[in-house]
Each structure stands twice: as structure tokens, then as C-alpha cells.
Coordinates of C-alpha atoms in Angstrom, one line a residue:
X14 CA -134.5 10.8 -265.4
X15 CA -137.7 10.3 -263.6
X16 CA -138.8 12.4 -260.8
X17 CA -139.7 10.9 -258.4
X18 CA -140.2 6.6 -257.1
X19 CA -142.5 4.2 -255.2
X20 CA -140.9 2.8 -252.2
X21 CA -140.9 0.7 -248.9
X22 CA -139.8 2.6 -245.5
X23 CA -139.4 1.2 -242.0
X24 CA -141.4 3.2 -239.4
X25 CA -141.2 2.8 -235.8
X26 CA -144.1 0.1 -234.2
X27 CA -144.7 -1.7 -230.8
X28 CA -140.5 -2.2 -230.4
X29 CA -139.9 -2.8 -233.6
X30 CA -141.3 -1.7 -237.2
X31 CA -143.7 -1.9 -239.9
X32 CA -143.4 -1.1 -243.4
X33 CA -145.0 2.1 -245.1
X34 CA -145.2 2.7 -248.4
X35 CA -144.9 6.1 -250.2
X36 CA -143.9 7.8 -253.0
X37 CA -140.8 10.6 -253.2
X38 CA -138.3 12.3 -254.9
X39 CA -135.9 9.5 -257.2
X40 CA -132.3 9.9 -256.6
X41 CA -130.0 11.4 -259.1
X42 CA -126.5 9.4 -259.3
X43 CA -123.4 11.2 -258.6
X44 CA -120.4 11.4 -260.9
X45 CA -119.6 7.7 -260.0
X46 CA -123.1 6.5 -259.1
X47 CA -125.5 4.5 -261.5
X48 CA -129.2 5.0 -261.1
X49 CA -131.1 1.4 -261.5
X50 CA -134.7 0.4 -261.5
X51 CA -135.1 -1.9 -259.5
X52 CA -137.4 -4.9 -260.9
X53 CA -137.8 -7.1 -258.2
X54 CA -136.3 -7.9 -254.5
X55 CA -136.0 -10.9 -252.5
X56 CA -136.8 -11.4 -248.4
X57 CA -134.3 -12.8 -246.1
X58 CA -134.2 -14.2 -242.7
X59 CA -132.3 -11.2 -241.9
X60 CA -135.0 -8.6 -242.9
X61 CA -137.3 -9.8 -240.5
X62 CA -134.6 -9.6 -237.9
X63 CA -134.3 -6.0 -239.0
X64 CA -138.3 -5.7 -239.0
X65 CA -138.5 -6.9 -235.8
X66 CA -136.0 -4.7 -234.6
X67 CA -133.7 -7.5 -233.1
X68 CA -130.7 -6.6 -235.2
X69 CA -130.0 -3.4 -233.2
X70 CA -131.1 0.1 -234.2
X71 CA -132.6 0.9 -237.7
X72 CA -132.5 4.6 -238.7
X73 CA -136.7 5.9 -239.2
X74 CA -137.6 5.6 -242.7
X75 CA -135.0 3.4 -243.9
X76 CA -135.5 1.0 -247.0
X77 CA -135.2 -2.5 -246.1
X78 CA -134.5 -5.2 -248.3
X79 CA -130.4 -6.4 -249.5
X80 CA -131.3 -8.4 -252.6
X81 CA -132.9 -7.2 -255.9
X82 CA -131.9 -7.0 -259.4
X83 CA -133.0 -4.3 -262.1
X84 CA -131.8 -2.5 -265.2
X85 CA -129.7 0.8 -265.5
X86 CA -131.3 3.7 -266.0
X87 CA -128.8 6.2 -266.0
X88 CA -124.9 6.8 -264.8
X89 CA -123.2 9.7 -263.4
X90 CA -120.3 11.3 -265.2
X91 CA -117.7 9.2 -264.6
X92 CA -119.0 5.8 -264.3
X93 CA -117.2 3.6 -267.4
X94 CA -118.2 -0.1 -266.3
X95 CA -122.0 0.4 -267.0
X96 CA -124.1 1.1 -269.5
X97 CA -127.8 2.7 -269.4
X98 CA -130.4 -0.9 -270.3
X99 CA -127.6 -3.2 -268.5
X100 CA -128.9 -5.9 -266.3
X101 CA -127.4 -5.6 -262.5
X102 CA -127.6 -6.4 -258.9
X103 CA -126.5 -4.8 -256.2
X104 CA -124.0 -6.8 -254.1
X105 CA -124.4 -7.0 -249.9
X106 CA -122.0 -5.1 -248.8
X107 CA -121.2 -2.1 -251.1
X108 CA -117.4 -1.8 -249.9
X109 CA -116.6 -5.1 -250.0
X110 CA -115.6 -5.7 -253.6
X111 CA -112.8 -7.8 -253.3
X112 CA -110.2 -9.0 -250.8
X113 CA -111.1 -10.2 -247.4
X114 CA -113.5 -9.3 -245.1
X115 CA -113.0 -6.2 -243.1
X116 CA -115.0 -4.9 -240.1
X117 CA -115.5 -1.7 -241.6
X118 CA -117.6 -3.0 -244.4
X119 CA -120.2 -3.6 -241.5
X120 CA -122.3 -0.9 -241.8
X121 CA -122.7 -0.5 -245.2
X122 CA -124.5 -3.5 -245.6
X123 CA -127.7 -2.7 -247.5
X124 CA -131.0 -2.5 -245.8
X125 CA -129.8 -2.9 -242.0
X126 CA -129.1 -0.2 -239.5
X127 CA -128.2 3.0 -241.1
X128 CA -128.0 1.8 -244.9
X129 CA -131.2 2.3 -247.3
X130 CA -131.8 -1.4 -249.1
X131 CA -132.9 -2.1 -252.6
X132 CA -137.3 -1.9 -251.6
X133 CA -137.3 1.0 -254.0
X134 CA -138.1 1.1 -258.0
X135 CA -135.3 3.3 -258.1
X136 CA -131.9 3.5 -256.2
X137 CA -128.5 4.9 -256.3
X138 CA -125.6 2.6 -256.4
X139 CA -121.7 2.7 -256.8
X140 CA -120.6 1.6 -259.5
X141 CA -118.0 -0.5 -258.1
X142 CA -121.0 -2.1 -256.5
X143 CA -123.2 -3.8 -258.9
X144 CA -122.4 -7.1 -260.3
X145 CA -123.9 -8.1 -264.1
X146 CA -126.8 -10.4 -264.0
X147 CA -126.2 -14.3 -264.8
X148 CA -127.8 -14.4 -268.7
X149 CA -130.8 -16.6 -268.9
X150 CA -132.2 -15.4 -265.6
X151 CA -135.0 -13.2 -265.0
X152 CA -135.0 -10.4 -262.9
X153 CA -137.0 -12.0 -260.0
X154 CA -134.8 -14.7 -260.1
X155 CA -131.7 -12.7 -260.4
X156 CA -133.0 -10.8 -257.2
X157 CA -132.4 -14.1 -255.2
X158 CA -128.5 -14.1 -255.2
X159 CA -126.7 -11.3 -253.5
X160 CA -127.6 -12.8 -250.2
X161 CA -129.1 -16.2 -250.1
X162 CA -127.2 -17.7 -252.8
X163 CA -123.9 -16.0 -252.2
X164 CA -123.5 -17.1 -248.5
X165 CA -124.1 -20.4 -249.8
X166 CA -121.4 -20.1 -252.4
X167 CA -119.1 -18.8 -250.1
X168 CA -120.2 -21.6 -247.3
X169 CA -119.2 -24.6 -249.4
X170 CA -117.0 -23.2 -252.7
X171 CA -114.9 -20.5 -251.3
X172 CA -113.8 -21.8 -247.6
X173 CA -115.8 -25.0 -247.3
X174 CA -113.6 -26.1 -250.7
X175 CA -116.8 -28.7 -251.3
X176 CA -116.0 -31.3 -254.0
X177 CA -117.4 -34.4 -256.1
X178 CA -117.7 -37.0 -253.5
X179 CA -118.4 -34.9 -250.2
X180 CA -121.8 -35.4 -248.0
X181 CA -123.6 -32.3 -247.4
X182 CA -126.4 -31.6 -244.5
X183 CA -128.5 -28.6 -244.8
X184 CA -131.1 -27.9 -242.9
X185 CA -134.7 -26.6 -244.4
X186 CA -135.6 -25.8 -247.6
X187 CA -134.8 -22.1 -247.6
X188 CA -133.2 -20.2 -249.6
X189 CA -129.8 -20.7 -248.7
X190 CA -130.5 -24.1 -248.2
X191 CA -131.9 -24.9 -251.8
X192 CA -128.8 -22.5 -253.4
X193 CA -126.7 -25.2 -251.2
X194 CA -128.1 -28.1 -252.2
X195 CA -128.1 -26.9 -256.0
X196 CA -124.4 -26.3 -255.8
X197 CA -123.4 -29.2 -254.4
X198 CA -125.2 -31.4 -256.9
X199 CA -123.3 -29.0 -259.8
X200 CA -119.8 -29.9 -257.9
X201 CA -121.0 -34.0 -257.8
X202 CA -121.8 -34.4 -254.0
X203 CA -124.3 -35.9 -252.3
X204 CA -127.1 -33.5 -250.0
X205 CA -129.0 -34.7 -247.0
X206 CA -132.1 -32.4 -246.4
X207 CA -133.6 -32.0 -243.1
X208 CA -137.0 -30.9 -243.4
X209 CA -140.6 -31.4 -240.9
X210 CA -142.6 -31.7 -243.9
X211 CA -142.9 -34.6 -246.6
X212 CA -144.2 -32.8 -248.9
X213 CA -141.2 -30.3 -249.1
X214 CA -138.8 -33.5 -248.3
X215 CA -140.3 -35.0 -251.6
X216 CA -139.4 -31.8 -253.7
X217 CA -135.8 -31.5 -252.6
X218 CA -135.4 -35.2 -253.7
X219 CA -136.7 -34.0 -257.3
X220 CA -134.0 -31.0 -256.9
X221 CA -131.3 -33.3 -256.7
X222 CA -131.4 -34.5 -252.4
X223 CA -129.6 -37.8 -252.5
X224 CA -131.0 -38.3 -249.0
X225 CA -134.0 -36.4 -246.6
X226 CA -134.7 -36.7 -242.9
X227 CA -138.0 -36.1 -241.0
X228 CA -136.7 -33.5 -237.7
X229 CA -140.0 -33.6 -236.4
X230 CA -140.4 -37.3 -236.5
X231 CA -136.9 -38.3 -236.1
X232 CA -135.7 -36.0 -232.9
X233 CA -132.6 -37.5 -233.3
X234 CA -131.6 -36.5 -236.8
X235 CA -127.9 -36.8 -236.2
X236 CA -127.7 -40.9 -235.6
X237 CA -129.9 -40.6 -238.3
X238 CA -127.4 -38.5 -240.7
X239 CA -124.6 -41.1 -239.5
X240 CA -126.6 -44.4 -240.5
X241 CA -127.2 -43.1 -244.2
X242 CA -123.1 -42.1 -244.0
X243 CA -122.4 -45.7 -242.7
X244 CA -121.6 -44.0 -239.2
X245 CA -118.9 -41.4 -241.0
X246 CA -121.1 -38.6 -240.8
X247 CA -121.8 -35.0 -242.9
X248 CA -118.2 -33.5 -244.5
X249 CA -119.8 -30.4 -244.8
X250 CA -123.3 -28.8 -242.6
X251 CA -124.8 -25.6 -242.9
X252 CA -125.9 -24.9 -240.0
X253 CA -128.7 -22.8 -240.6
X254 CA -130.7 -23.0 -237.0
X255 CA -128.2 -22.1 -234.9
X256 CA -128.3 -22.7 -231.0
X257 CA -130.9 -25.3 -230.7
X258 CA -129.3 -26.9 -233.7
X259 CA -125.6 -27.2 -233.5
X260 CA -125.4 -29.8 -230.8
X261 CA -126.5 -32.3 -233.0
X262 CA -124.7 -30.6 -236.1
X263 CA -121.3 -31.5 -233.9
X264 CA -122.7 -35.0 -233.8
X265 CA -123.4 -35.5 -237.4
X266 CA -120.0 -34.0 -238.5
X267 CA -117.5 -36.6 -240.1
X268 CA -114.2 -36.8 -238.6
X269 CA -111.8 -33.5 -240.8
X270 CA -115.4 -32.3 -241.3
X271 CA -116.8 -28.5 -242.2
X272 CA -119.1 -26.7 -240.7
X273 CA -120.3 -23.1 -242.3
X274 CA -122.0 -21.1 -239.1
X275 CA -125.0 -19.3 -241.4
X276 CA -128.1 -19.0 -239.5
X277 CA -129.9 -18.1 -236.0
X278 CA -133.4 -19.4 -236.9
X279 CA -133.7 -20.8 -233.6
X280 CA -131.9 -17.9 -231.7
X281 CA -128.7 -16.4 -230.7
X282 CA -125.7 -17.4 -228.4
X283 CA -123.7 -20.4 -228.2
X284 CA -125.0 -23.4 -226.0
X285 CA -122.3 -25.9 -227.2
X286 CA -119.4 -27.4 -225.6
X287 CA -116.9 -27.4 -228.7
X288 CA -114.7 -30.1 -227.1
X289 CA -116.1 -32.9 -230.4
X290 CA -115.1 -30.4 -232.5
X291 CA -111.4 -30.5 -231.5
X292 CA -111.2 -34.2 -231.5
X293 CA -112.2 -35.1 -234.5
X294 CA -109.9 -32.1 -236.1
X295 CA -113.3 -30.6 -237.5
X296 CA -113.5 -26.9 -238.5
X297 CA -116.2 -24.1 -238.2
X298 CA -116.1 -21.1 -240.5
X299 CA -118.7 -18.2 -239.7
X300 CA -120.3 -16.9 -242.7
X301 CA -121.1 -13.5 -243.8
X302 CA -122.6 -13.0 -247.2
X303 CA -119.6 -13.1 -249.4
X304 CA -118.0 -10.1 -251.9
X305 CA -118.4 -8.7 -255.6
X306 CA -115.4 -10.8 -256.5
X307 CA -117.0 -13.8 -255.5
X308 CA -120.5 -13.3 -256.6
X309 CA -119.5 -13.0 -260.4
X310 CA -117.3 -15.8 -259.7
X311 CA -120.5 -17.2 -258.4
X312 CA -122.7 -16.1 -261.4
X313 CA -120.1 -17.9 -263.7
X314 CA -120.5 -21.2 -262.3
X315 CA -124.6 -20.9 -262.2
X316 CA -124.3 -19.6 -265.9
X317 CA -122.2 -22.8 -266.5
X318 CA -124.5 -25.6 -264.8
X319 CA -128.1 -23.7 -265.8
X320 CA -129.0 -23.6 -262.0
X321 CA -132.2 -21.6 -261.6
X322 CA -133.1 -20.1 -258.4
X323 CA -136.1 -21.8 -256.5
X324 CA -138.9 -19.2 -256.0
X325 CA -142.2 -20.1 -253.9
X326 CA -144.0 -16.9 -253.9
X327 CA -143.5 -13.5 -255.7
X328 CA -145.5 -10.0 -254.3
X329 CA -146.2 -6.9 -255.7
X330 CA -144.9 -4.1 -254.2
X331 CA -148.2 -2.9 -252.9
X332 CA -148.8 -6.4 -250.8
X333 CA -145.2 -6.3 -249.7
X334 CA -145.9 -6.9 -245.8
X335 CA -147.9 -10.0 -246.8
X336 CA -144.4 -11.5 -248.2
X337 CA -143.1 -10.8 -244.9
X338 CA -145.4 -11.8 -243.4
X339 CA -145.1 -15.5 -245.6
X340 CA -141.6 -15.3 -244.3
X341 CA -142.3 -15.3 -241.1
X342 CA -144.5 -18.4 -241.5
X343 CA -142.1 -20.7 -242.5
X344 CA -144.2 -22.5 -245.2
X345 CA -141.7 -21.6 -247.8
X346 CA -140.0 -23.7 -250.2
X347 CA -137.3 -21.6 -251.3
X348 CA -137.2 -17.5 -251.9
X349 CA -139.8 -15.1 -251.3
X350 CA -140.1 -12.6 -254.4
X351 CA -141.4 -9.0 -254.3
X352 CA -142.1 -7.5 -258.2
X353 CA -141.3 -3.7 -258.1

């Protein structure tokens, strides 16, 4: 096994972090533990929260990062489901491997709080914790779906129940978002993109968009959502902005509609008066990543309809704060890549 690894640590700066990149000892895997190399990791909203320091305390020196993909390098004693050379990722939340959600699985999300990520080229893992890689997917792609892709999945297949015939909103062109829109067209529905820039409005159309909208200049994207619905409205929104966006999410909802609660792009707390909600018998589910069950379920289905994940920009591991730096911009179209 090799001695030691190149990795990303969080360090303490001006109230929140910066990332520092060293090189120490590699783990060794425990009787139950598989060591993988990680090949590449993907950025999320949620690890600039954790940059930032606006997710609550982050233990010094921890690795950030909850999405990558890599090969098996070696297993501990015990482990029988995996095999040294076997394609893997790491899934979200390394206790939740089935069942519902729990409380308790919290914590052990990686790359938040007290919980190393996957910003390593070599990390220890459960065993019960790695899902196999979707064939025909490389590894950067591969490193887009624990997070981004599952909480879409779970958003529209597992509780939103999305089927052919169903209007989707999503707003941006995100990750999640993209993942969104790419499922629903697999499933036969039709997707309304938001989006403040053509360019990206025009690309979403080639992705399989039935319909885009302007934000920027149509304010009122709702009464514009219910015109291309002939005044029904979205069956399903993920509502990826959060406060400053959910007014007008409850607007554009069809009567029996869905709404999957994903995103806090635009902040945190609730500003809305709910009361729409209630009379048009809508629901709202809040959405948390999503399990190991459900991501191979998840990997089956993208296997099955040849989705591949939409990356904009990939990284090496030495320019790794530029790619969070990218993120932070906003100029995205899709998933932001760093190559371990």
C-alpha cells in the first residue's frame, strides 16, 4: 500500500477557511474498510457553505469535498463486497445505507463539520459505504453523483414520484438542476429552465428543455411558467434558490402539485406565507441527498437511458481553490470537476 497521499485540508481564515494542500501519511483500511484512490471529486454548493464557514463549525484540517469516484486499492480483512481495481464512489452519508432517513446519520456526512471528505488521492471507506460505478462513465463523471445527482433522483423519482406527462421547473443550470432536467426527459416529461443567461438557456434546450425562461428579464417568471402551462402551472419545482425564490415557486405550482425544498442559493429562513400551498392540496418535501439503496437504484436507471453527467470545468488538484473559486462565480453550466 502506498505510504503516504496528496491532499486538500481546511485551515482556519478571516471567519471562515481556505484550503491548504499537503502531503501525509495514506490511511490503512481496517478489517472492514477499503482503501480507494480517489480519481477525481466534484464541488457543491454545499462546500462553499462549508468553506465559508456558514454551515456551523468545521474541525481544523478537515478534508472537504462529498463527491468523488476512484478505484480500490486495497481491502481490510474482512471486506467480501469489493475487490482491489473495482470502480467506486463513496455515497453522502456513510450510515445511511438503506431505510429512511435518520437524524443520527447527520454527522457523518462526508466533508462537513467533523467528517473528512473525499479531496484526497487516497481515503478509507466502509465497505457498506461505496456504491459501484455506472459502466460507461468515467471517473470525473462518476464523481458528479453522490450529491448533485442523487438529490435530484430522490427530488423527483423517489418522493416526487415524477412521470411521462408531468411539467417540471428547475431553476439554473447547476448541477442538480441539469441531473433534474436529464431525468425527467428519461421518465417522458416536459422541463422549464429558468436561467439569466441565453446562452446557457440555449444549451438546456439542446439537453432536452421543452421550455426556458429569462429571470432577469422576465421578474415575474411565475405568470410566465403558468402561460406556457396554459395557466395550470409546474407539477413538480425544484426549488433550488430558496427564500427569495419560493414565493413565486408557490405561484407557479399546479393545483396537487410537488415541490422538492433543495437549495438556499439565495439564503436561509423561510419568508413565505404557506397558506397557497394548502389550497391547492400542493405538497413540499425537503431534500437531503438520498441513501446507498437509492443511488444504485439511481445508477441503474442512468446505465439504462445513457445519461452522461454535464461537466463545465475539471481542475487539477494543485489549482483546486480556483474551482472554488469558479463555483462561487456562478458562470457554470453544470459540475465543477477537480482530477486527483
Amino acid at each position: 500500500m502506498p505510504a503516504s497521499r496528496r491532499v486538500g485540508r481546511l485551515i482556519p481564515h478571516n471567519g471562515g477557511h481556505r484550503l491548504q494542500l499537503v502531503e501525509d501519511t495514506a490511511p490503512r483500511p481496517g478489517p472492514r474498510e477499503v482503501l480507494v484512490q480517489i480519481e477525481a471529486a466534484s464541488l457543491n454548493y454545499r462546500d462553499l457553505l462549508v468553506l465559508r464557514g456558514q454551515l456551523g463549525p468545521v474541525r481544523e484540517g478537515l478534508i472537504p469535498l462529498s463527491d468523488g469516484a476512484g478505484r480500490v486499492v486495497a481491502t481490510g480483512a474482512d471486506v467480501t463486497r469489493w475487490r482491489v481495481g473495482d470502480w467506486v464512489a463513496p455515497i453522502f452519508y456513510r450510515r445511511w445505507i438503506a431505510g429512511p432517513f435518520r437524524e443520527a446519520y447527520g454527522p457523518a456526512a462526508l466533508g462537513g463539520g467533523d467528517t473528512d471528505g473525499v479531496l484526497a488521492d487516497l481515503v478509507v471507506v466502509p465497505e457498506a459505504s461505496l456504491v459501484r460505478i455506472p459502466d460507461g462513465l468515467s471517473f470525473e463523471e462518476a464523481a458528479t453523483l453522490p450529491c448533485a445527482a442523487l438529490t435530484a433522483w430522490q427530488a423527483l423519482v423517489v418522493r416526487g414520484r415524477l412521470a411521462a406527462g408531468d411539467t417540471l421547473l428547475v431553476q439554473g443550470t447547476g448541477g442538480v438542476a441539469l441531473f433534474g432536467l436529464q431525468i425527467a426527459t428519461a421518465l417522458g416529461a416536459r422541463t422549464i429552465v429558468l436561467s439569466s443567461s441565453d446562452e446557457k438557456r440555449a444549451r438546456a434546450m439542446k439537453l432536452g428543455a421543452w421550455a426556458t425562461v429569462n429571470y432577469k428579464t422576465t421578474p415575474e417568471w411565475d405568470v410566465e411558467v403558468r402561460r406556457l402551462t396554459d395557466g395550470l402551472g409546474a407539477t413538480h419545482i425544484l426549488e433550488l434558490g430558496g427564500p427569495d425564490t419560493f414565493d413565486r415557486s408557490l405561484r407557479s405550482l399546479a393545483a396537487g402539485g410537488h415541490i422538492a425544498q433543495i437549495g438556499v442559493f439565495t439564503g436561509f429562513g423561510p419568508h413565505s406565507n404557506l397558506i397557497r400551498l394548502q389550497m391547492i392540496n400542493g405538497t413540499i418535501d425537503g431534500i437531503n441527498v438520498g441513501s446507498g439503496e437509492h443511488f444504485e437504484a439511481m445508477n441503474a436507471f442512468l446505465e439504462t437511458h445513457g445519461i452522461k453527467p454535464v461537466i463545465d470545468k475539471t481542475f487539477a488538484l494543485a489549482d483546486a481553490q480556483a474551482a472554488f473559486d469558479e463555483l462561487a462565480g456562478g458562470r457554470h453550466f453544470g459540475k465543477i470537476v477537480v482530477r486527483l
